[in-house]
């Protein structure tokens, strides 16, 4: 069924690659008027050629930049908070600057964008907020992911808080809890191993379905959460991980 997002305006952060880019393409195909943002505007060049897509640079760690974007763009029906990072290290390896940078990008940035765009959503009578979380959060532990683990657990907490406080005013807020996905970020993590290809094969072999996810599969869930089909779904941490966390 095409046109599931027809008539809706959406904004995506970190739309330049990976899950953000795949979701931007999926939203556009489903008829959304889209604002695609990324800290590196050059990565948005391919999206800028699509009908109904406007691209702009946005550093979600910059409170003034986020506020300016909200003023420029106005009301959106869908906000997809996709920006994030995946640092390596257990707590004794996690330096204060790594901790602060991870929390700033993975959690505080979502706090900023939601606060900036929520008032206009409320004024128009509702909207859908989708936050990129992870199964590595309150759902599952993973080795040497201290800052990432803590930040994604916080994303789930932020999601349920917003969902509960604004449900009666037409706001839905959900978290996408993905497992490993074949993105540049995943490739970067594998490249830290002495033999990246062997590390990748070993990682994939541990998955019950014998592969990791694709960005387009995550995007499909985001389309559902952005659409009116999920009108009764809010405050949820939706797992999409090929049974990895079972």
Coordinates of C-alpha atoms in Angstrom, one line a residue:
X1 CA 0.0 0.0 0.0
X2 CA 1.6 3.2 -1.2
X3 CA 1.0 6.7 0.2
X4 CA 0.9 5.7 3.8
X5 CA 2.5 9.0 4.8
X6 CA 0.7 11.2 2.3
X7 CA 0.0 14.6 3.7
X8 CA 2.5 14.3 6.5
X9 CA 5.6 16.4 7.1
X10 CA 8.5 14.5 8.7
X11 CA 12.0 15.4 9.9
X12 CA 14.8 12.9 10.2
X13 CA 18.2 13.5 11.9
X14 CA 21.3 11.7 10.7
X15 CA 19.7 11.1 7.3
X16 CA 23.0 11.1 5.4
X17 CA 23.7 7.3 5.8
X18 CA 22.6 4.0 7.3
X19 CA 19.2 3.8 9.0
X20 CA 18.5 7.5 8.7
X21 CA 19.1 7.5 4.9
X22 CA 17.1 4.3 4.4
X23 CA 14.2 5.8 6.4
X24 CA 14.4 9.0 4.5
X25 CA 14.0 7.1 1.2
X26 CA 11.2 5.1 2.6
X27 CA 9.3 8.1 4.0
X28 CA 9.6 9.9 0.6
X29 CA 8.3 6.8 -1.3
X30 CA 5.3 6.8 1.1
X31 CA 4.4 10.3 0.2
X32 CA 5.8 12.3 3.1
X33 CA 7.1 15.9 2.7
X34 CA 10.5 15.4 4.2
X35 CA 13.2 17.4 5.9
X36 CA 16.4 15.4 5.8
X37 CA 19.1 16.7 8.1
X38 CA 22.6 15.7 9.0
X39 CA 25.7 17.2 10.5
X40 CA 27.4 16.6 7.2
X41 CA 25.2 18.2 4.6
X42 CA 27.2 16.7 1.7
X43 CA 25.9 13.3 2.7
X44 CA 22.4 14.5 1.8
X45 CA 23.1 15.2 -1.8
X46 CA 21.4 12.1 -3.1
X47 CA 18.2 12.8 -1.1
X48 CA 18.1 16.4 -2.4
X49 CA 17.2 15.1 -5.8
X50 CA 14.0 13.4 -4.6
X51 CA 10.6 15.1 -4.9
X52 CA 9.3 16.6 -1.7
X53 CA 12.6 16.4 0.1
X54 CA 14.4 19.4 1.6
X55 CA 17.9 19.0 3.0
X56 CA 19.7 21.1 5.6
X57 CA 22.7 20.8 7.9
X58 CA 21.9 20.2 11.5
X59 CA 24.1 19.5 14.5
X60 CA 21.7 18.1 17.1
X61 CA 24.3 18.7 19.8
X62 CA 23.9 22.5 19.2
X63 CA 20.8 23.8 21.1
X64 CA 20.7 27.0 19.2
X65 CA 20.9 25.2 15.9
X66 CA 18.0 22.9 16.9
X67 CA 15.9 25.8 18.0
X68 CA 16.6 27.6 14.7
X69 CA 15.6 24.6 12.7
X70 CA 12.3 24.3 14.6
X71 CA 11.6 27.9 13.9
X72 CA 12.4 27.6 10.2
X73 CA 10.6 24.3 9.6
X74 CA 7.6 24.8 11.8
X75 CA 5.2 22.0 12.6
X76 CA 6.0 18.4 11.6
X77 CA 3.8 15.4 11.9
X78 CA 6.7 13.0 12.4
X79 CA 10.1 13.4 14.1
X80 CA 12.6 10.6 13.7
X81 CA 15.6 11.0 16.1
X82 CA 18.2 8.8 14.4
X83 CA 21.5 10.5 15.3
X84 CA 23.8 8.6 17.5
X85 CA 27.2 7.0 18.1
X86 CA 28.5 3.6 19.2
X87 CA 31.6 3.9 21.4
X88 CA 33.7 0.9 22.4
X89 CA 34.8 0.1 26.0
X90 CA 33.8 -1.1 29.4
X91 CA 33.5 1.5 32.2
X92 CA 37.2 1.5 33.0
X93 CA 38.0 2.1 29.4
X94 CA 35.3 4.8 29.0
X95 CA 36.9 8.2 29.5
X96 CA 34.8 11.1 30.8
X97 CA 34.8 12.8 27.4
X98 CA 33.6 9.6 25.7
X99 CA 30.8 9.3 28.2
X100 CA 29.7 12.9 27.9
X101 CA 29.9 12.9 24.1
X102 CA 27.8 9.7 23.9
X103 CA 25.1 10.9 26.3
X104 CA 25.1 14.3 24.5
X105 CA 24.5 12.8 21.0
X106 CA 22.5 9.7 21.9
X107 CA 20.1 11.2 24.5
X108 CA 20.4 14.9 25.1
X109 CA 20.1 15.6 21.4
X110 CA 16.7 13.8 21.5
X111 CA 15.7 15.9 24.5
X112 CA 16.5 19.0 22.5
X113 CA 14.7 18.1 19.3
X114 CA 11.6 16.9 21.1
X115 CA 11.4 20.0 23.2
X116 CA 11.9 22.1 20.1
X117 CA 9.4 20.4 17.8
X118 CA 6.8 19.2 20.3
X119 CA 5.0 22.6 20.9
X120 CA 4.0 22.9 17.3
X121 CA 3.0 19.2 17.2
X122 CA 0.7 19.9 20.2
X123 CA -0.7 23.0 18.6
X124 CA -1.7 21.1 15.5
X125 CA -3.3 18.3 17.5
X126 CA -0.8 15.5 17.5
X127 CA 2.2 13.8 15.9
X128 CA 4.5 10.8 16.1
X129 CA 8.0 10.8 17.6
X130 CA 10.3 7.9 16.8
X131 CA 13.5 7.5 18.8
X132 CA 16.4 5.3 17.7
X133 CA 17.3 3.0 20.7
X134 CA 18.8 -0.5 20.7
X135 CA 18.3 -3.9 22.2
X136 CA 21.6 -3.0 24.0
X137 CA 19.7 -0.9 26.6
X138 CA 17.3 -2.2 29.3
X139 CA 16.8 -5.3 27.2
X140 CA 20.2 -6.9 26.7
X141 CA 23.8 -6.5 27.8
X142 CA 26.7 -6.5 25.3
X143 CA 30.4 -6.6 26.1
X144 CA 32.4 -3.3 26.3
X145 CA 29.5 -1.0 25.4
X146 CA 29.2 1.0 28.7
X147 CA 28.4 4.5 27.4
X148 CA 26.3 3.2 24.5
X149 CA 24.4 0.8 26.8
X150 CA 23.6 3.5 29.3
X151 CA 22.6 6.0 26.7
X152 CA 20.1 3.7 24.9
X153 CA 18.5 2.7 28.2
X154 CA 18.0 6.4 28.8
X155 CA 16.4 6.8 25.3
X156 CA 13.8 4.2 26.3
X157 CA 13.1 6.1 29.5
X158 CA 12.8 9.4 27.7
X159 CA 10.4 7.7 25.2
X160 CA 8.0 6.3 27.7
X161 CA 8.0 9.6 29.7
X162 CA 7.0 11.6 26.6
X163 CA 4.5 9.0 25.6
X164 CA 2.8 9.0 29.0
X165 CA 2.7 12.7 29.5
X166 CA 1.3 13.6 26.1
X167 CA -0.8 10.7 25.0
X168 CA -4.0 12.5 25.8
X169 CA -3.0 15.3 23.5
X170 CA -2.4 13.2 20.4
X171 CA 1.3 12.6 20.7
X172 CA 2.7 9.2 20.2
X173 CA 6.3 8.4 21.1
X174 CA 8.0 5.0 20.5
X175 CA 11.5 3.6 20.5
X176 CA 13.0 1.3 17.8
X177 CA 15.3 -1.2 19.5
X178 CA 17.4 -2.6 16.8
X179 CA 20.0 -5.3 16.9
X180 CA 23.1 -5.3 14.7
X181 CA 22.4 -3.6 11.4
X182 CA 24.6 -3.5 8.3
X183 CA 25.5 0.2 8.4
X184 CA 28.7 2.2 8.2
X185 CA 28.7 2.3 12.0
X186 CA 28.7 -1.5 12.1
X187 CA 31.6 -1.6 9.6
X188 CA 33.5 0.8 11.7
X189 CA 33.1 -1.4 14.8
X190 CA 34.3 -4.4 12.9
X191 CA 37.3 -2.5 11.5
X192 CA 38.6 -2.2 15.1
X193 CA 39.4 -5.9 15.1
X194 CA 42.7 -7.2 13.8
X195 CA 40.8 -9.3 11.2
X196 CA 37.6 -7.3 10.4
X197 CA 36.2 -9.9 7.9
X198 CA 36.7 -12.7 10.4
X199 CA 35.1 -10.7 13.1
X200 CA 32.2 -9.9 10.9
X201 CA 31.6 -13.5 10.0
X202 CA 31.9 -14.6 13.6
X203 CA 29.4 -11.9 14.7
X204 CA 26.9 -12.9 12.0
X205 CA 27.2 -16.6 12.8
X206 CA 26.0 -15.9 16.4
X207 CA 22.6 -14.7 15.1
X208 CA 19.7 -17.1 15.2
X209 CA 18.7 -16.3 11.7
X210 CA 22.2 -16.3 10.3
X211 CA 22.4 -12.6 9.3
X212 CA 22.2 -9.1 10.7
X213 CA 19.6 -6.6 9.7
X214 CA 19.4 -4.2 6.8
X215 CA 18.7 -0.4 7.1
X216 CA 15.6 -0.9 4.9
X217 CA 14.1 -3.4 7.4
X218 CA 14.5 -0.8 10.2
X219 CA 13.0 1.8 7.9
X220 CA 9.9 -0.3 7.3
X221 CA 9.2 -0.3 11.1
X222 CA 9.8 3.4 11.2
X223 CA 7.2 3.9 8.4
X224 CA 4.7 1.9 10.4
X225 CA 5.3 4.0 13.5
X226 CA 5.1 7.3 11.5
X227 CA 1.8 6.3 9.8
X228 CA -1.7 6.3 11.2
X229 CA -1.6 2.4 11.1
X230 CA 0.1 2.6 14.5
X231 CA -2.4 5.0 16.0
X232 CA -2.8 2.8 19.1
X233 CA 0.9 2.2 19.6
X234 CA 2.8 4.5 22.0
X235 CA 5.3 4.3 24.7
X236 CA 6.7 1.1 23.3
X237 CA 10.3 -0.2 22.9
X238 CA 9.8 -2.2 19.7
X239 CA 12.5 -4.9 19.2
X240 CA 13.7 -5.7 15.7
X241 CA 16.8 -7.9 16.0
X242 CA 16.3 -11.3 14.3
X243 CA 15.8 -13.0 17.7
X244 CA 19.3 -12.0 18.9
X245 CA 18.0 -10.8 22.3
X246 CA 15.9 -13.9 23.0

